[in-house]
Amino acid sequence: MNKILSKQIIATNTKRVEIASEVIARRAKAGQFVMVMPDAKSEKIPLAIVDADSKRGTIILIFEEAGETTKKLGALSIGSEIFSILGPLGMPAQMPTVSVVLCVGYGIYISQMLSMCKAYRKTGCKVVGLIGAKTKNSLILEARMRMACNKLYVVTDDGTYERKGFVSAVLPEIIKKESVNLLCAAAPVSMLEEISKITKERELKTLIQLNPTMVDGIGLCGSCRVKVEGESILACVDGPQFDAHKVDFSELTARAQL
Amino acid sequence: MMPKGAMPTQPSQKRAKNFSEVALGFSKKQAVEEALRCPQPLKPEHSNRCPLGVDVFSFIRFIREGNLSAALEKIKEANPLPGVCGRICSAPCEKDLYENEHWSVAVRGLERYVADNVNQKIKKNSAAAFGENGGSGGRKVAVIGSGPAGLVAAHDLARLGYTVTIFEALHASGGVLRYGIPEFRLPKKVLDNEIMYIQSLGIKIETNVFIGQTITIDELFKSGFAAVYLATGSGVPVPLGIPGENLPGVFSMSEFLMRVNLAQPLKLGKKVAVIGSGGIGVDCARVALRLGCEVVVVFERSEEELTPQEQELKYAKEEGVKFEFFTKPLEILAGEGNRTRGVRCVKVDFADPHSTGEWKLVTVEGSEFVLDADTIVVSSGHKPNTFVSKFTDGLKVIDSGVFEIQENSFATSVPGVFAGGDAAIGAGPLIKAMASAKKAVLEIDQYLKTKKA
């Protein structure tokens, strides 16, 4: 169980692993995540389920080797087993029926948008993607996003690839040009806040994927609480998708420094 | 009251710096002396004061006679977790042992003495041995949650001849006994041993399975389980409801204890304020102290109403935990970088404001002060964990937060699904949850006997 079947470096310090987990693959839906412990002594961390193949019985995880735990995970070799994976967790993403959805992802967070794009595509709506990265070498999943979306925009902060600019800077133009009815986004909190401001002015419904700290992922620790319209909601059991216009961003920003 | 025998402890100065067990257990001499203080009951109805049905007088008689394995056997007739209960049970039996008599015996300490001093035999093939007396044909029962209620239910079901699988969402079994109780009150080794004993009865424990998400209850039935017992506990923290509770540096007691117990990273400051009541708050305070912090417990009511188990409050004080009684927290204050800098509090006292004879707690005017703290642990209560109902059609939860169960029964709103422990009766003492599991097992057995496969 939990055997690593393949491992690839897909961008600077970023790895993609395919893991055998029949039970999780069978039930995983867009927007859900798993809690992962590389070994018995390591920290338990949440990671989005990037893709799930119920026929092969496998799931895909993508992670940036930023901290001790992701480094441990990245160091596991093909054929070895991950100590603990629990999932799928969280509520599946809402899929409101719309004609055009814009899926925005930045950096490592693009990994949370792929399953979303695929799921929307199945509902029959037009899926427009907008992905961005700091620089060319840190852009991930471009080819897969192209396959999943009807149309894909790509930007880099430094202009080393495709169009130069921040995701939030090109957003108003794309929303207008593509007549977007719904926006889904996964990005760092500060960028989500900017996106939320832009769409609020335009009264465009916006659903965001949040990534607060979690200890257990099953609703016991309360660490992942997010204030939504004055009420604390747990991202692990009621999220991780939230209505951007209802989230208290100042608190989210403060808690993101944990 | 004739005091019961006190257990030797690690010296307070030393133990405040380590996570080893505080109470060291009775020596043989002390145990026998204590057992000798326990005469047999005058009336037969006094012979069973343990909610779980442990025959207290009989096992103590065996200690007196020096037959510890017989004593253990006697305890295990009713309780598969003597090492756990011998340490953290609230021991209602000690109070009620001799009705109307001012006499108390350290039953809990004696139970621990037995559990610690007999090599618990890990039985092989005992599942087969159990199978004979049940006539339940090895039908499969799923137990959800490996905490105290789940373990007791699994044990009793296996004894009746059922094939039991426990599903646990965390990566390790034991539920609250593992993630919630600090090492210095219940060493993980003691818990591991008792779980190993339970597994030796042929009970399977599958970790990393969140029922409802990983596998649904419906799927359990389809894969051949004839009944399901929900023992999901009451580990969901209840917020205090004051401003500032979501600031960085504020932890729920569950997060705090879980991080320490499951060896997860924890960023602590130097000064910790624990807000709240009960044993869990005191546990948190003593953990923080051992991690090198200065600790103050803020409690809105009197010392007498702070209800950790006897000894624990005394131990905490000896170790150096400070207490602010009659102090009500109003707000958690943000300092630099939005991190916690303290708690704004006000003193409260009993008064009879309308001279109606109704004394109640009122705030003392002008008594507001700021308690400096860079880390806050909120221990304002916990509620039943019924998340599985989100993913299970027809599984109802009532307003008080527990699974809806039928009157005088543990049957939920879904046929074949039973609930027990804190998730069905509400957060309460360990021994009550364990006792409820025992009752539910009899009901499950009855249900499965009438509903032949």
XYZ file of C-alpha atoms in Angstrom:
711
model
C 0.000 0.000 0.000
C 1.034 3.588 -0.665
C 3.848 2.441 -2.938
C 5.560 5.094 -5.031
C 5.233 3.936 -8.637
C 6.930 6.824 -10.363
C 8.702 10.030 -9.484
C 9.612 12.976 -11.672
C 11.162 16.374 -11.208
C 8.770 18.690 -13.033
C 10.154 22.107 -12.080
C 12.744 23.671 -9.797
C 12.496 21.826 -6.437
C 9.133 20.418 -7.480
C 8.313 16.734 -7.725
C 5.421 14.676 -9.014
C 4.823 11.209 -7.605
C 2.347 8.539 -8.597
C 1.211 6.443 -5.639
C -0.675 3.165 -5.544
C -3.742 3.672 -3.385
C -6.780 1.912 -4.700
C -9.202 3.064 -2.008
C -8.327 6.741 -2.331
C -8.255 6.655 -6.147
C -11.701 5.079 -6.198
C -13.363 7.840 -4.193
C -11.313 10.981 -4.885
C -13.222 13.941 -6.337
C -11.993 17.298 -7.624
C -10.909 19.609 -4.836
C -10.112 16.938 -2.249
C -6.811 16.287 -0.506
C -4.862 13.724 1.488
C -2.854 13.909 4.713
C 0.612 12.496 4.178
C 3.346 11.310 6.548
C 6.500 10.235 4.700
C 7.735 8.214 7.697
C 6.601 7.315 11.212
C 8.414 10.239 12.794
C 7.626 13.000 10.357
C 5.098 15.780 10.326
C 1.683 15.098 8.800
C 0.901 17.499 5.949
C -2.038 18.106 3.632
C -1.480 17.755 -0.124
C -4.045 18.201 -2.876
C -4.966 15.156 -4.933
C -3.778 16.372 -8.330
C -5.262 13.495 -10.248
C -6.763 10.087 -9.497
C -7.015 7.074 -11.774
C -9.574 4.630 -10.401
C -8.765 1.993 -13.032
C -5.055 1.946 -12.244
C -5.759 2.540 -8.572
C -3.306 5.420 -8.339
C -3.194 9.035 -7.262
C -0.840 11.854 -8.250
C 0.684 14.251 -5.734
C 2.806 17.279 -6.588
C 4.859 19.122 -4.000
C 7.552 21.715 -3.699
C 10.485 20.581 -1.576
C 10.311 23.606 0.659
C 10.302 22.176 4.191
C 11.644 19.167 6.036
C 8.590 17.002 5.372
C 8.358 17.605 1.641
C 12.113 16.973 1.396
C 11.653 13.633 3.170
C 8.816 12.795 0.811
C 10.890 13.743 -2.203
C 13.772 11.606 -0.976
C 11.690 8.395 -0.961
C 12.678 6.217 -3.887
C 10.467 4.571 -6.478
C 9.141 1.290 -5.083
C 9.241 2.390 -1.476
C 6.130 2.923 0.593
C 4.864 6.101 2.190
C 4.201 5.540 5.917
C 0.722 7.044 6.049
C -1.745 8.536 3.587
C -5.279 9.362 4.693
C -7.976 10.422 2.300
C -9.722 11.544 0.315
C -10.458 14.417 2.692
C -12.449 17.615 2.514
C -15.653 18.261 0.640
C -15.542 17.781 -3.131
C -15.490 21.128 -4.948
C -18.859 22.646 -5.744
C -19.617 22.562 -9.439
C -22.215 25.240 -10.142
C -23.587 25.059 -13.679
C -22.210 27.961 -15.703
C -21.315 28.590 -19.319
C -17.756 29.878 -18.856
C -15.496 29.120 -15.909
C -12.065 30.649 -15.444
C -9.625 28.512 -13.452
C -6.678 30.448 -12.079
C -3.574 28.864 -10.596
C -0.199 30.227 -9.582
C 3.045 28.376 -8.918
C 2.751 25.121 -6.997
C -0.967 25.837 -6.499
C -1.656 25.056 -10.181
C -1.670 21.462 -8.945
C -5.001 22.202 -7.227
C -6.613 23.413 -10.450
C -6.038 20.491 -12.818
C -8.720 18.203 -11.364
C -11.070 21.187 -11.185
C -10.626 21.985 -14.895
C -11.212 18.358 -15.818
C -14.367 18.164 -13.713
C -15.781 21.375 -15.191
C -14.991 20.154 -18.678
C -17.176 17.119 -17.989
C -20.105 19.347 -17.039
C -20.027 20.723 -20.574
C -19.056 24.315 -19.826
C -16.249 26.236 -21.460
C -13.127 26.031 -19.317
C -10.612 28.857 -19.592
C -7.337 28.459 -17.696
C -4.948 31.099 -16.456
C -1.711 29.862 -14.955
C 1.297 31.790 -13.793
C 4.682 31.298 -12.212
C 7.605 33.330 -11.004
C 9.764 32.195 -13.898
C 9.821 29.662 -16.710
C 11.576 26.975 -14.652
C 8.968 26.996 -11.934
C 5.934 26.664 -14.206
C 4.207 23.298 -13.785
C 1.505 21.267 -15.510
C 1.274 23.473 -18.605
C 0.735 20.587 -21.044
C -1.882 18.912 -18.857
C -3.696 22.173 -18.299
C -3.765 22.745 -22.060
C -5.456 19.386 -22.494
C -7.912 20.018 -19.685
C -8.937 23.561 -20.733
C -10.607 24.872 -23.837
C -8.213 27.786 -23.746
C -5.155 28.485 -21.610
C -3.397 31.734 -20.787
C 0.127 31.558 -19.388
C 2.036 34.352 -17.662
C 5.372 34.583 -15.867
C 6.330 37.310 -13.411
C 9.664 37.941 -15.132
C 8.556 37.346 -18.714
C 10.947 34.412 -19.257
C 8.073 32.485 -20.806
C 4.909 33.524 -22.643
C 3.375 36.757 -21.479
C 5.042 38.856 -18.783
C 2.927 39.929 -15.853
C 1.197 38.966 -12.640
C -1.889 36.785 -12.753
C -3.904 39.493 -11.020
C -2.766 42.104 -13.558
C -4.043 40.241 -16.596
C -7.181 38.994 -14.848
C -9.596 41.908 -15.570
C -8.856 41.741 -19.268
C -9.424 37.980 -19.480
C -12.634 38.116 -17.428
C -14.027 40.638 -19.904
C -12.748 39.010 -23.071
C -13.974 35.519 -22.199
C -17.306 36.614 -20.604
C -16.497 34.589 -17.491
C -19.432 33.613 -15.164
C -17.462 31.860 -12.462
C -13.900 31.997 -11.223
C -11.998 29.277 -9.372
C -8.564 29.968 -7.979
C -5.672 28.451 -6.083
C -2.742 30.700 -5.179
C -0.897 32.168 -2.194
C -3.234 33.988 0.232
C -2.053 37.476 -0.795
C -2.781 36.755 -4.445
C -6.172 35.230 -3.630
C -7.022 38.425 -1.788
C -6.146 40.522 -4.836
C -8.154 38.239 -7.101
C -11.081 38.434 -4.714
C -10.997 42.247 -4.787
C -11.060 42.287 -8.578
C -13.966 39.871 -8.860
C -15.959 41.445 -6.041
C -16.029 44.754 -7.939
C -17.375 42.875 -10.932
C -19.791 40.757 -8.844
C -18.215 37.615 -10.241
C -18.697 34.547 -8.036
C -15.307 33.287 -6.931
C -14.433 29.976 -5.316
C -10.978 29.558 -3.832
C -8.993 26.601 -2.550
C -7.369 27.341 0.811
C -4.357 25.621 2.338
C -4.260 26.384 6.058
C -2.134 24.380 8.500
C -3.639 21.085 9.607
C -2.517 18.503 12.127
C -4.962 15.631 11.640
C -7.158 16.640 8.676
C -10.242 15.061 10.270
C -11.700 17.957 12.227
C -10.090 17.491 15.620
C -7.303 20.054 15.928
C -9.133 23.185 14.800
C -5.903 24.622 13.379
C -7.368 25.082 9.896
C -10.228 27.322 11.036
C -11.139 30.042 8.561
C -13.472 32.888 9.405
C -16.344 33.020 6.941
C -18.981 35.697 7.512
C -17.988 35.874 11.174
C -18.126 32.139 11.759
C -15.139 29.823 12.136
C -15.235 27.009 9.580
C -12.819 24.077 9.409
C -11.082 23.801 6.051
C -10.389 20.093 6.557
C -13.982 18.892 6.872
C -16.040 21.763 5.408
C -13.472 23.167 2.958
C -10.981 23.413 1.452
C -13.079 25.361 -1.076
C -14.522 28.680 0.083
C -16.491 31.565 -1.355
C -13.774 34.229 -1.685
C -16.136 37.116 -1.057
C -17.140 35.751 2.354
C -13.675 34.933 3.705
C -11.955 37.167 6.279
C -8.646 37.708 4.496
C -6.918 39.739 7.204
C -7.288 36.885 9.651
C -6.312 34.341 7.019
C -3.148 36.325 6.287
C -2.255 36.489 9.979
C -2.832 32.767 10.454
C -0.844 31.937 7.311
C 2.301 33.075 9.164
C 1.864 30.276 11.705
C -12.602 10.163 55.765
C -10.034 7.486 56.276
C -7.584 8.434 53.539
C -6.572 5.893 51.000
C -2.961 5.006 50.441
C -0.992 7.635 48.534
C 1.144 6.576 45.637
C 4.813 7.557 45.495
C 5.656 10.133 42.824
C 8.663 11.555 41.051
C 9.889 14.624 42.979
C 8.077 17.706 41.662
C 11.250 19.616 40.699
C 12.465 16.713 38.631
C 9.193 15.715 36.994
C 8.402 19.274 35.900
C 11.248 18.836 33.435
C 10.458 15.410 32.018
C 7.601 13.505 30.418
C 8.052 10.325 32.465
C 5.169 9.132 34.552
C 4.434 11.256 37.616
C 2.858 8.605 39.863
C 5.173 5.649 40.219
C 2.746 2.934 41.287
C 2.440 1.016 44.548
C 5.222 -1.200 45.777
C 4.273 -4.745 46.700
C 4.192 -3.850 50.385
C 1.982 -0.797 49.795
C -0.361 -2.727 47.515
C -0.872 -5.516 50.006
C -1.381 -3.026 52.841
C -3.942 -1.143 50.763
C -5.675 -4.376 49.809
C -5.851 -5.360 53.461
C -7.725 -2.139 54.150
C -10.489 -3.310 51.847
C -12.832 -5.612 53.760
C -15.472 -7.502 51.864
C -18.842 -5.814 51.406
C -21.473 -6.092 54.093
C -24.243 -6.272 51.546
C -23.985 -8.097 48.244
C -25.389 -5.115 46.333
C -22.299 -3.167 47.315
C -20.088 -5.644 45.576
C -20.265 -4.026 42.180
C -19.711 -0.291 42.087
C -17.748 -0.101 38.860
C -19.818 1.180 35.900
C -17.963 -1.314 33.763
C -18.788 -4.168 36.119
C -15.295 -4.894 37.423
C -15.670 -7.078 40.505
C -13.642 -4.820 42.752
C -13.839 -6.842 45.951
C -12.832 -10.069 44.260
C -9.767 -8.715 42.527
C -8.621 -6.993 45.701
C -9.075 -10.232 47.603
C -6.752 -11.913 45.110
C -4.131 -9.210 45.743
C -4.416 -9.911 49.458
C -3.874 -13.560 48.774
C -0.877 -12.710 46.616
C -2.416 -14.175 43.481
C -1.890 -11.381 40.962
C -2.625 -13.337 37.807
C -5.997 -14.307 39.239
C -6.562 -10.639 40.073
C -5.769 -9.620 36.504
C -7.997 -12.330 35.136
C -10.805 -11.052 37.362
C -10.396 -7.455 36.142
C -10.201 -8.540 32.542
C -13.508 -10.343 32.778
C -14.995 -6.866 32.558
C -12.211 -4.510 31.510
C -9.686 -5.074 28.728
C -7.785 -1.879 29.622
C -6.589 -2.267 33.243
C -3.322 -0.386 32.704
C -5.192 2.565 31.198
C -8.001 2.618 33.759
C -5.542 1.964 36.580
C -4.087 5.370 35.726
C -6.715 7.700 34.333
C -10.115 6.356 35.365
C -12.110 8.805 37.474
C -12.720 5.797 39.746
C -16.284 6.357 40.938
C -15.897 3.008 42.716
C -13.547 4.586 45.253
C -16.241 6.984 46.380
C -19.050 4.507 46.439
C -17.210 1.487 47.680
C -18.643 1.614 51.186
C -21.877 3.496 51.148
C -22.365 5.556 54.307
C -18.962 4.703 55.610
C -16.092 7.140 55.733
C -13.655 4.850 54.182
C -11.871 4.886 50.876
C -9.524 2.468 49.205
C -7.195 3.247 46.297
C -8.919 0.863 43.910
C -7.481 2.589 40.866
C -3.950 2.319 42.190
C -4.478 -1.353 42.944
C -5.801 -1.976 39.458
C -2.667 -0.357 38.081
C -0.511 -2.437 40.427
C -2.037 -5.605 39.017
C -1.769 -4.478 35.383
C 1.870 -3.430 35.800
C 3.023 -6.479 37.696
C 1.550 -9.359 35.749
C 2.868 -10.214 32.358
C -0.232 -9.830 30.244
C -0.271 -12.961 28.223
C -0.775 -12.243 24.582
C -3.088 -15.037 23.685
C -2.662 -16.915 20.481
C -5.643 -18.417 18.728
C -7.858 -17.025 21.410
C -10.284 -15.786 18.786
C -11.005 -19.398 17.974
C -11.433 -20.149 21.674
C -13.892 -17.311 21.993
C -15.772 -18.414 18.895
C -17.235 -21.428 20.598
C -19.324 -19.691 23.188
C -20.967 -17.153 20.930
C -22.587 -19.138 18.209
C -22.383 -15.956 16.180
C -20.686 -17.817 13.372
C -17.889 -15.310 13.028
C -20.127 -12.674 11.466
C -18.323 -9.434 10.761
C -18.791 -6.272 12.789
C -17.061 -2.964 12.024
C -16.063 -0.706 14.901
C -15.395 2.908 13.912
C -12.781 4.530 16.104
C -10.085 2.928 18.238
C -10.557 5.009 21.380
C -11.728 3.603 24.719
C -15.311 2.859 23.610
C -14.158 1.292 20.340
C -11.583 -0.913 22.051
C -14.032 -2.153 24.688
C -16.713 -2.846 22.083
C -14.278 -4.696 19.827
C -13.039 -6.779 22.753
C -16.521 -7.727 23.892
C -17.730 -8.459 20.351
C -14.746 -10.726 19.747
C -15.539 -12.529 22.989
C -19.023 -13.210 21.672
C -17.474 -14.788 18.606
C -17.774 -11.970 16.089
C -15.023 -11.144 13.640
C -14.154 -7.544 14.385
C -12.318 -4.901 12.390
C -11.622 -1.521 13.967
C -11.279 1.386 11.544
C -9.188 4.325 12.743
C -8.706 7.592 10.862
C -5.388 8.525 12.430
C -2.156 6.711 11.625
C -2.011 5.215 15.122
C -4.652 3.530 17.268
C -5.946 4.439 20.714
C -8.006 7.525 19.914
C -8.022 10.086 22.699
C -5.854 7.784 24.831
C -3.067 8.377 22.336
C -3.556 11.914 21.041
C -5.211 13.435 24.097
C -3.658 12.118 27.318
C -0.132 13.286 28.117
C 2.649 10.740 28.409
C 3.265 11.572 32.082
C -0.253 10.406 32.969
C -0.530 7.500 30.556
C 2.691 6.237 28.987
C 2.253 5.219 25.350
C 3.946 1.917 26.186
C 1.100 0.969 28.551
C -1.449 1.817 25.869
C 0.499 -0.072 23.189
C 0.582 -3.180 25.379
C -3.149 -3.163 25.974
C -3.896 -2.604 22.299
C -1.551 -5.476 21.477
C -3.516 -7.682 23.864
C -6.765 -6.697 22.130
C -5.248 -7.430 18.723
C -4.128 -10.819 20.016
C -7.807 -11.733 20.308
C -7.959 -11.684 16.530
C -9.226 -8.115 16.215
C -7.910 -6.269 13.170
C -7.143 -2.554 13.389
C -7.038 -0.668 10.095
C -5.513 2.774 10.491
C -5.725 5.616 7.950
C -9.382 4.931 7.167
C -11.819 7.813 7.606
C -15.226 6.129 7.475
C -17.506 8.223 5.318
C -14.634 9.432 3.171
C -12.199 6.559 2.545
C -14.929 3.916 2.813
C -18.633 4.641 3.297
C -20.868 2.849 5.766
C -22.869 1.584 2.819
C -19.719 0.023 1.387
C -18.993 -1.634 4.741
C -22.351 -3.391 4.622
C -21.804 -4.367 0.983
C -18.424 -5.858 1.806
C -19.984 -8.202 4.338
C -20.114 -6.391 7.668
C -23.369 -7.265 9.404
C -23.324 -4.346 11.853
C -21.437 -1.115 12.434
C -20.603 0.454 15.788
C -19.736 4.160 15.765
C -17.304 5.066 18.533
C -16.009 8.318 17.099
C -15.604 10.057 20.444
C -15.893 13.713 21.288
C -12.628 15.204 20.136
C -13.968 18.282 18.340
C -12.886 21.462 20.145
C -15.500 24.051 21.087
C -14.301 27.642 20.675
C -14.451 30.065 23.592
C -16.209 32.715 21.560
C -14.139 35.748 22.551
C -12.397 38.164 20.161
C -8.879 37.278 19.101
C -9.365 33.547 19.315
C -8.112 33.008 15.776
C -4.863 34.929 16.213
C -1.655 33.061 15.507
C -0.365 31.699 18.810
C -3.797 30.593 19.995
C -4.267 26.821 20.060
C -7.237 24.651 20.871
C -6.375 22.118 23.552
C -6.828 19.390 20.962
C -4.278 20.910 18.612
C -1.857 21.523 21.460
C -2.081 18.031 22.954
C -2.187 16.368 19.557
C 0.969 18.112 18.403
C 2.831 17.017 21.523
C 1.414 13.493 21.706
C 1.842 12.737 18.010
C 5.274 14.403 17.862
C 4.201 17.099 15.434
C 6.016 20.449 15.279
C 4.847 23.054 17.800
C 5.874 26.698 18.000
C 5.589 27.822 21.597
C 6.485 31.094 23.240
C 7.777 31.575 26.758
C 4.589 32.518 28.594
C 1.560 30.313 28.172
C -1.949 31.053 29.361
C -4.380 28.149 29.468
C -7.956 29.352 29.379
C -10.599 27.004 30.634
C -11.569 24.344 32.968
C -11.376 20.724 33.785
C -8.761 18.077 33.571
C -7.786 18.811 29.985
C -6.807 22.390 30.795
C -4.646 21.202 33.668
C -3.082 18.576 31.379
C -2.238 21.270 28.814
C -0.697 23.464 31.508
C 1.521 20.672 32.766
C 2.623 19.800 29.230
C 3.547 23.432 28.514
C 5.467 23.577 31.795
C 7.476 20.535 30.781
C 8.278 22.216 27.472
C 9.967 24.961 29.461
C 7.234 27.616 29.588
C 5.838 29.709 32.396
C 2.197 28.695 32.712
C -0.925 30.298 34.134
C -4.347 28.684 34.110
C -7.203 31.190 33.884
C -10.435 29.852 35.320
C -13.709 31.702 35.675
C -14.884 29.926 38.790
C -13.523 28.714 42.111
C -10.781 26.195 42.686
C -13.359 23.677 43.931
C -15.167 23.847 40.632
C -12.087 23.194 38.557
C -12.547 19.484 38.209
C -9.487 17.579 37.224
C -9.104 14.251 38.924
C -7.982 14.520 42.529
C -4.202 14.581 42.767
C -3.776 16.096 39.299
C -4.440 19.650 40.524
C -2.149 19.076 43.489
C 0.537 17.656 41.218
C 0.185 20.647 38.853
C 0.650 23.132 41.701
C 3.666 21.274 43.059
C 5.204 21.371 39.611
C 4.814 25.134 39.391
C 1.663 25.792 37.366
C 0.057 29.087 38.484
C -3.695 29.549 38.709
C -5.899 32.618 38.379
C -9.294 31.643 39.779
C -12.421 33.798 39.491
C -10.921 35.345 36.376
C -12.899 35.764 33.195
C -11.115 36.167 29.841
C -12.592 38.965 27.726
C -10.333 39.206 24.728
C -7.102 37.821 23.340
C -4.879 40.761 22.409
C -2.767 41.045 19.293
C 0.734 42.418 19.516
C 3.487 42.827 16.992
C 2.935 41.074 13.688
C -0.543 40.081 14.842
C 0.877 37.533 17.258
C -0.726 37.034 20.629
C 0.526 39.293 23.402
C -1.896 38.562 26.207
C -5.375 38.088 27.526
C -7.542 40.933 28.776
C -9.262 39.572 31.862
C -11.619 40.734 34.550
C -12.105 39.384 38.050
C -15.486 37.918 38.938
C -17.069 37.132 42.269
C -20.295 35.786 43.680
C -22.899 38.408 44.538
C -26.598 38.709 45.051
C -27.236 41.794 42.903
C -31.014 41.863 43.252
C -31.096 40.573 46.832
C -33.281 37.706 45.753
C -31.100 35.032 47.238
C -29.851 34.081 43.793
C -26.110 34.321 44.103
C -24.325 34.449 40.838
C -21.004 35.386 39.327
C -20.697 39.092 38.499
C -17.730 41.068 37.271
C -15.827 43.087 39.828
C -15.766 46.701 38.682
C -12.383 48.163 37.927
C -10.631 44.817 38.166
C -9.658 44.516 34.517
C -6.079 43.553 33.822
C -3.931 42.174 31.039
C -2.305 38.811 31.556
C 0.882 38.699 29.464
C 1.099 35.595 27.303
C 2.600 34.869 23.909
C 0.844 31.525 23.581
C -2.739 30.738 24.514
C -4.290 27.315 24.851
C -8.075 27.369 24.794
C -9.615 24.518 26.735
C -13.260 25.484 26.727
C -14.722 22.096 26.028
C -15.085 19.526 23.325
C -18.030 18.051 21.490
C -18.982 14.777 19.810
C -17.364 13.877 16.531
C -20.204 13.063 14.143
C -18.534 14.000 10.843
C -19.416 10.579 9.425
C -23.050 11.737 9.284
C -22.095 14.275 6.600
C -21.327 11.399 4.295
C -24.005 8.911 5.349
C -27.586 9.170 4.133
C -30.108 9.004 6.927
C -27.622 9.041 9.807
C -29.110 11.669 12.086
C -27.469 13.906 14.656
C -29.614 15.675 17.261
C -29.330 19.263 18.514
C -27.127 18.375 21.458
C -24.551 17.178 18.937
C -24.674 13.435 19.461
C -25.909 10.742 17.099
C -29.647 10.260 17.330
C -30.201 6.996 19.160
C -33.450 5.260 20.003
C -34.746 5.405 23.524
C -33.093 2.916 25.867
C -30.985 1.751 22.988
C -27.843 2.552 21.059
C -29.394 1.978 17.638
C -29.005 4.989 15.330
C -31.386 6.121 12.619
C -29.715 3.733 10.157
C -30.568 0.014 10.545
C -27.578 -2.037 11.661
C -25.624 1.034 12.730
C -25.110 1.534 16.465
C -23.365 4.349 18.275
C -21.702 4.527 21.640
C -19.193 6.244 23.827
C -19.059 10.029 23.873
C -20.417 10.269 20.310
C -23.725 8.861 21.558
C -23.932 9.916 25.200
C -21.963 13.175 25.059
C -18.559 14.127 26.413
C -18.037 12.593 29.853
C -15.817 10.390 31.974
C -13.820 7.643 30.316
C -15.448 4.898 32.347
C -18.957 5.958 31.287
C -18.001 5.796 27.621
C -16.488 2.360 28.149
C -19.551 1.161 30.044
C -21.841 2.371 27.270
C -19.811 0.333 24.777
C -20.449 -2.782 26.847
C -24.195 -2.196 26.750
C -24.178 -1.495 23.031
C -22.390 -4.782 22.362
C -25.196 -6.728 24.041
C -27.628 -4.882 21.827
C -25.642 -5.516 18.665
C -25.506 -9.194 19.606
C -29.273 -9.237 20.115
C -29.838 -7.451 16.799
C -27.637 -9.873 14.883
C -29.204 -12.899 16.527
C -32.713 -11.868 15.513
C -31.559 -10.824 12.056
C -29.944 -14.040 10.882
C -27.768 -13.635 7.817
